[in-house]
Amino acid sequence: MSVTVRVPAKVNVQLAVGAARPDGFHDLANVFLAVGLYDEITVAPADELRLTCSGPDAAQVPLDVTNLAARAALALAERYGRRPDVHLHIAKDIPVAGGMAGGSADGAGALVACDALWGTGASREELLGICAELGSDVPFSLVGGAALGTGRGERLTALEVGGTFHWVFARAGRGLSTPAVFREFDRLNEGVGIPEPVASQDLLDALAKGDADALAAAVSNDLQPAALSLFPELADTLAAGRAAGALAGLVSGSGPTTAFLARDASGAQEIAQALTASGTCGSARVAVSPVPGATVL
Ligand code: C5P
């Protein structure tokens, strides 16, 4: 018997970052959209916890207990007093260390898959609590759709979205470490008074209306200067996407994947082709948002 769970990637259409807190985290106003690029996590009974991974970036995925999928299985097993005796397989399509919450998706997916396999009867609130312990973006990977994340991003309020948005995501040649990008944010803002992060009402209205032009005018990412400082070539990718007709281009989360908003599906295909041909990035893929969160197949 096995269980497979499909989990989407995310893009942050607003990432407002506050000053570093005493615990080292930053308060955020983080508007997440789940996008239709997916990892699939399959769990099956085994003698002991084992992790395998397939897909184009598989070689970069750690297969030990630092992987959020393994940590999710361990956390659920501990809570229910059982052995984490499963083989977890990750079929990975979300860029690794890309700023699209691929690791968080695997954590949420493994949690939902183990929960279904073991029949724990855990409530959704309980699963969301474990997600928040695993990482700031993991609760959103579970719920999907669109949400505002506050606190360190883990406290979610669902958002209404009045249509489908068409995106292009350009892979970068290497990854960026999220803690390193936050450290660079702190360095760039040393001595600067950073305001409390708040969600943009224009952005929330644009989402509710499903208005791509208004969304393009309102997107923002406070981590973008830090990501560009660590990875200056991303500016060329952003310029190439805008030249190809994107309504907006921004770094996704802590990067280095860049996200481009298109007017419609055919516009997204054109931008993806132009980006791939530009030589400024690796492959460029189209995806729609919002999509549901972790789903048992
Ligand atoms: O929560 P998560 O483990 O995904 O966070 C990874 C790292 O990103 C943290 O160790 C911290 O350096 C940084 N971070 C932060 N503020 C947040 C979320 C993450 O500084 N709100």
Coordinates of C-alpha atoms and ligand atoms in Angstrom, one line a residue:
M1 CA 0.0 0.0 0.0
S2 CA 1.3 3.5 -0.7
V3 CA -0.1 7.1 -0.6
T4 CA 0.9 9.9 -3.1
V5 CA 0.4 13.5 -2.3
R6 CA 0.8 16.4 -4.8
V7 CA 1.9 19.7 -3.5
P8 CA 2.3 23.0 -5.3
A9 CA 5.1 25.6 -5.4
K10 CA 4.4 29.2 -4.3
V11 CA 5.2 32.7 -5.4
N12 CA 5.0 35.7 -3.1
V13 CA 3.2 38.6 -4.8
Q14 CA 4.0 40.8 -1.8
L15 CA 6.9 40.1 0.6
A16 CA 7.1 42.9 3.1
V17 CA 9.9 42.3 5.6
G18 CA 10.2 43.9 9.0
A19 CA 13.3 44.3 11.2
A20 CA 15.1 41.2 12.6
R21 CA 13.5 40.0 15.8
P22 CA 15.3 38.8 18.9
D23 CA 14.9 35.2 17.7
G24 CA 16.6 36.0 14.4
F25 CA 13.4 35.7 12.3
H26 CA 11.7 38.7 10.6
D27 CA 8.1 39.6 10.9
L28 CA 6.5 39.5 7.5
A29 CA 3.4 40.5 5.5
N30 CA 3.7 37.7 3.0
V31 CA 1.1 37.3 0.3
F32 CA 1.4 33.8 -1.0
L33 CA -0.1 32.3 -4.2
A34 CA 0.1 28.6 -4.9
V35 CA 1.2 28.0 -8.4
G36 CA 0.8 24.9 -10.6
L37 CA 4.3 23.5 -10.5
Y38 CA 4.3 20.4 -8.2
D39 CA 6.3 17.9 -6.3
E40 CA 4.8 14.5 -5.6
I41 CA 5.6 12.7 -2.4
T42 CA 4.8 8.9 -2.1
V43 CA 5.0 7.0 1.2
A44 CA 5.0 3.3 1.6
P45 CA 5.7 1.0 4.6
A46 CA 9.4 0.1 5.0
D47 CA 11.6 -1.4 7.7
E48 CA 13.0 2.0 8.6
L49 CA 12.8 5.7 7.5
R50 CA 14.3 5.9 4.0
L51 CA 14.2 8.9 1.6
T52 CA 14.7 8.9 -2.2
C53 CA 14.3 11.6 -4.8
S54 CA 13.9 11.7 -8.6
G55 CA 13.8 14.7 -11.0
P56 CA 16.1 17.1 -12.7
D57 CA 17.4 18.6 -9.5
A58 CA 17.5 15.3 -7.5
A59 CA 21.3 15.4 -7.0
Q60 CA 20.9 18.7 -4.9
V61 CA 18.3 17.3 -2.5
P62 CA 19.6 16.1 0.9
L63 CA 18.4 12.6 1.7
D64 CA 19.1 12.8 5.4
V65 CA 17.1 14.1 8.4
T66 CA 17.7 17.7 7.3
N67 CA 15.1 17.1 4.6
L68 CA 11.8 18.6 5.7
A69 CA 10.0 15.5 4.3
A70 CA 12.0 13.3 6.7
R71 CA 11.5 15.8 9.6
A72 CA 7.7 15.8 8.9
A73 CA 7.5 12.0 9.1
L74 CA 9.6 12.0 12.3
A75 CA 7.5 14.7 13.9
L76 CA 4.2 12.9 13.2
A77 CA 5.5 9.5 14.3
E78 CA 6.8 11.0 17.6
R79 CA 3.5 12.6 18.3
Y80 CA 1.5 9.4 17.7
G81 CA 4.1 7.2 19.5
R82 CA 4.9 5.0 16.5
R83 CA 8.0 4.2 14.4
P84 CA 8.6 6.3 11.3
D85 CA 8.9 3.1 9.3
V86 CA 8.3 4.5 5.8
H87 CA 10.0 4.9 2.5
L88 CA 9.4 8.5 1.3
H89 CA 9.9 9.2 -2.4
I90 CA 10.0 12.7 -3.7
A91 CA 9.3 13.2 -7.4
K92 CA 10.7 16.7 -7.6
D93 CA 9.7 19.3 -10.2
I94 CA 9.9 22.5 -8.1
P95 CA 13.3 24.2 -8.4
V96 CA 15.6 23.4 -5.5
A97 CA 16.8 26.4 -3.3
G98 CA 14.7 28.5 -5.8
G99 CA 12.5 30.6 -3.5
M100 CA 9.4 28.7 -4.5
A101 CA 9.0 26.7 -1.2
G102 CA 10.0 23.3 -2.8
G103 CA 11.5 22.0 0.5
S104 CA 8.4 23.3 2.4
A105 CA 6.1 21.5 -0.2
D106 CA 7.9 18.2 0.5
G107 CA 7.5 18.7 4.3
A108 CA 3.7 19.4 3.9
G109 CA 3.4 16.5 1.4
A110 CA 5.2 14.0 3.6
L111 CA 3.1 15.0 6.6
V112 CA -0.2 14.6 4.7
A113 CA 0.9 11.3 3.1
C114 CA 2.1 9.8 6.4
D115 CA -1.0 10.9 8.1
A116 CA -3.1 9.2 5.5
L117 CA -1.0 6.0 5.5
W118 CA -1.0 5.7 9.3
G119 CA -4.6 6.8 9.8
T120 CA -3.7 9.0 12.8
G121 CA -6.9 11.0 12.7
A122 CA -5.0 14.2 13.4
S123 CA -7.1 17.4 12.9
R124 CA -6.2 19.9 10.3
E125 CA -5.2 22.4 13.1
E126 CA -2.8 19.8 14.5
L127 CA -1.2 19.2 11.1
L128 CA -0.9 23.0 10.5
G129 CA 0.8 23.2 14.0
I130 CA 3.4 20.6 13.0
C131 CA 3.9 22.5 9.6
A132 CA 4.6 25.7 11.5
E133 CA 7.2 23.9 13.6
L134 CA 8.9 22.6 10.4
G135 CA 9.2 26.0 8.7
S136 CA 7.7 29.4 8.1
D137 CA 6.3 28.5 4.6
V138 CA 5.2 24.9 5.3
P139 CA 1.7 25.8 6.5
F140 CA 1.0 27.5 3.2
S141 CA 2.1 24.5 1.2
L142 CA -0.5 22.5 3.1
V143 CA -3.4 25.0 2.5
G144 CA -2.5 26.4 -1.0
G145 CA -4.8 28.8 -2.8
A146 CA -3.9 32.3 -1.8
A147 CA -3.2 33.6 1.7
L148 CA -1.7 36.4 3.8
G149 CA 1.1 35.1 6.1
T150 CA 2.0 37.2 9.1
G151 CA 4.3 36.6 12.1
R152 CA 7.2 34.8 10.5
G153 CA 4.9 33.9 7.6
E154 CA 3.2 30.9 9.3
R155 CA 0.0 32.6 10.6
L156 CA -2.3 32.4 7.6
T157 CA -5.4 34.2 6.5
A158 CA -7.1 32.8 3.4
L159 CA -7.5 35.4 0.6
E160 CA -10.1 35.6 -2.1
V161 CA -8.9 35.5 -5.7
G162 CA -11.3 36.5 -8.5
G163 CA -9.6 34.8 -11.5
T164 CA -6.6 32.9 -12.8
F165 CA -3.2 34.5 -13.1
H166 CA -0.7 33.3 -15.7
W167 CA 3.0 33.2 -14.7
V168 CA 6.4 32.3 -16.1
F169 CA 9.1 31.1 -13.8
A170 CA 12.8 31.3 -14.9
R171 CA 15.2 29.0 -13.2
A172 CA 18.6 30.4 -12.3
G173 CA 21.9 28.5 -12.8
R174 CA 22.4 28.1 -9.0
G175 CA 20.4 28.3 -5.8
L176 CA 20.3 30.9 -3.0
S177 CA 20.2 30.1 0.7
T178 CA 17.2 31.7 2.4
P179 CA 19.1 32.5 5.7
A180 CA 21.9 34.1 3.6
V181 CA 19.3 36.3 1.7
F182 CA 17.8 37.4 5.1
R183 CA 21.3 38.2 6.4
E184 CA 22.0 40.3 3.3
F185 CA 18.7 42.1 3.9
D186 CA 19.9 42.9 7.4
R187 CA 23.2 44.1 6.1
L188 CA 21.7 46.3 3.4
N189 CA 19.3 47.8 6.0
E190 CA 21.8 48.3 8.8
G191 CA 21.0 51.6 10.6
V192 CA 17.8 52.1 8.6
G193 CA 14.4 52.3 10.4
I194 CA 12.4 49.5 8.9
P195 CA 8.6 50.0 9.1
E196 CA 6.1 47.3 10.3
P197 CA 5.3 45.1 7.4
V198 CA 1.7 45.5 6.2
A199 CA -0.2 44.0 3.3
S200 CA -1.0 46.3 0.4
Q201 CA -4.7 47.0 0.0
D202 CA -4.2 47.7 -3.7
L203 CA -2.6 44.2 -4.0
L204 CA -5.4 42.5 -2.1
D205 CA -8.0 44.3 -4.2
A206 CA -6.2 43.3 -7.4
L207 CA -6.3 39.6 -6.3
A208 CA -9.9 39.8 -5.4
K209 CA -10.8 41.2 -8.8
G210 CA -8.5 38.9 -10.7
D211 CA -7.0 42.0 -12.4
A212 CA -3.6 41.2 -13.8
D213 CA -2.7 44.8 -14.6
A214 CA -3.6 46.0 -11.1
L215 CA -1.7 43.1 -9.6
A216 CA 1.4 43.9 -11.8
A217 CA 1.3 47.5 -10.5
A218 CA 1.2 46.3 -6.9
V219 CA 3.6 43.4 -6.6
S220 CA 6.7 43.9 -4.3
N221 CA 9.4 41.9 -2.7
D222 CA 11.6 43.5 0.0
L223 CA 14.1 40.6 -0.3
Q224 CA 14.7 41.4 -4.0
P225 CA 17.6 43.9 -3.4
A226 CA 19.3 41.4 -1.1
A227 CA 18.8 38.6 -3.7
L228 CA 20.2 40.8 -6.5
S229 CA 23.1 41.8 -4.3
L230 CA 24.1 38.2 -3.9
F231 CA 23.1 37.2 -7.5
P232 CA 23.6 40.3 -9.7
E233 CA 22.9 38.4 -13.0
L234 CA 19.2 38.1 -12.0
A235 CA 18.8 41.7 -13.1
D236 CA 19.5 40.6 -16.7
T237 CA 16.8 37.9 -16.4
L238 CA 14.3 40.5 -15.0
A239 CA 15.1 42.9 -17.9
A240 CA 14.7 40.1 -20.5
G241 CA 11.3 39.1 -19.1
R242 CA 10.1 42.7 -19.1
A243 CA 11.4 43.2 -22.6
A244 CA 9.4 40.1 -23.7
G245 CA 6.2 41.7 -22.5
A246 CA 5.7 40.6 -18.9
L247 CA 3.3 42.9 -17.0
A248 CA 5.7 42.6 -14.0
G249 CA 8.8 40.7 -13.1
L250 CA 10.1 40.0 -9.6
V251 CA 12.4 37.7 -7.7
S252 CA 10.3 34.8 -6.2
G253 CA 10.6 34.9 -2.4
S254 CA 14.3 34.7 -1.4
G255 CA 15.1 33.8 -5.0
P256 CA 16.8 33.1 -7.3
T257 CA 13.9 31.9 -9.4
T258 CA 12.4 35.0 -11.1
A259 CA 8.6 35.2 -11.7
F260 CA 6.9 37.1 -14.5
L261 CA 3.2 37.9 -14.7
A262 CA 1.6 37.5 -18.1
R263 CA -1.7 38.9 -19.5
D264 CA -2.9 35.4 -20.6
A265 CA -1.8 31.9 -21.4
S266 CA -0.5 32.7 -24.8
G267 CA 1.4 35.7 -23.5
A268 CA 3.0 33.4 -20.9
Q269 CA 4.1 31.0 -23.6
E270 CA 5.7 33.9 -25.6
I271 CA 7.6 35.2 -22.5
A272 CA 8.8 31.7 -21.6
Q273 CA 10.2 31.2 -25.1
A274 CA 11.8 34.6 -25.1
L275 CA 13.4 34.1 -21.7
T276 CA 14.7 30.6 -22.6
A277 CA 16.2 32.1 -25.9
S278 CA 17.7 35.1 -24.0
G279 CA 20.5 33.0 -22.4
T280 CA 20.0 34.9 -19.1
C281 CA 18.5 31.9 -17.3
G282 CA 18.0 28.2 -17.4
S283 CA 14.6 26.8 -18.5
A284 CA 11.5 29.0 -18.2
R285 CA 8.2 27.4 -17.4
V286 CA 4.6 28.6 -17.4
A287 CA 2.2 27.9 -14.5
V288 CA -1.2 29.2 -13.3
S289 CA -2.3 30.4 -9.9
P290 CA -4.0 29.9 -7.6
V291 CA -4.2 26.1 -7.2
P292 CA -5.1 23.9 -4.3
G293 CA -2.6 22.9 -1.6
A294 CA -1.4 19.4 -0.6
T295 CA -3.8 16.9 -2.2
V296 CA -3.9 13.1 -1.8
L297 CA -4.0 11.6 -5.3
Ligands
C5P1 O1 11.3 29.1 8.7 P1 12.3 28.6 7.8 O2 13.1 27.5 8.4 O3 11.9 28.3 6.5 O4 13.3 29.8 7.7 C1 14.6 29.7 7.1 C2 15.5 30.8 7.5 O5 15.0 32.0 6.9 C3 15.5 31.2 9.0 O6 16.5 30.5 9.7 C4 15.8 32.7 9.0 O7 17.2 32.9 8.8 C5 15.1 33.1 7.7 N1 13.7 33.7 8.0 C6 13.6 34.9 8.6 N2 12.3 35.4 8.8 C7 11.2 34.7 8.4 C8 11.3 33.5 7.8 C9 12.6 33.0 7.6 O8 14.6 35.5 9.0 N3 10.0 35.2 8.7

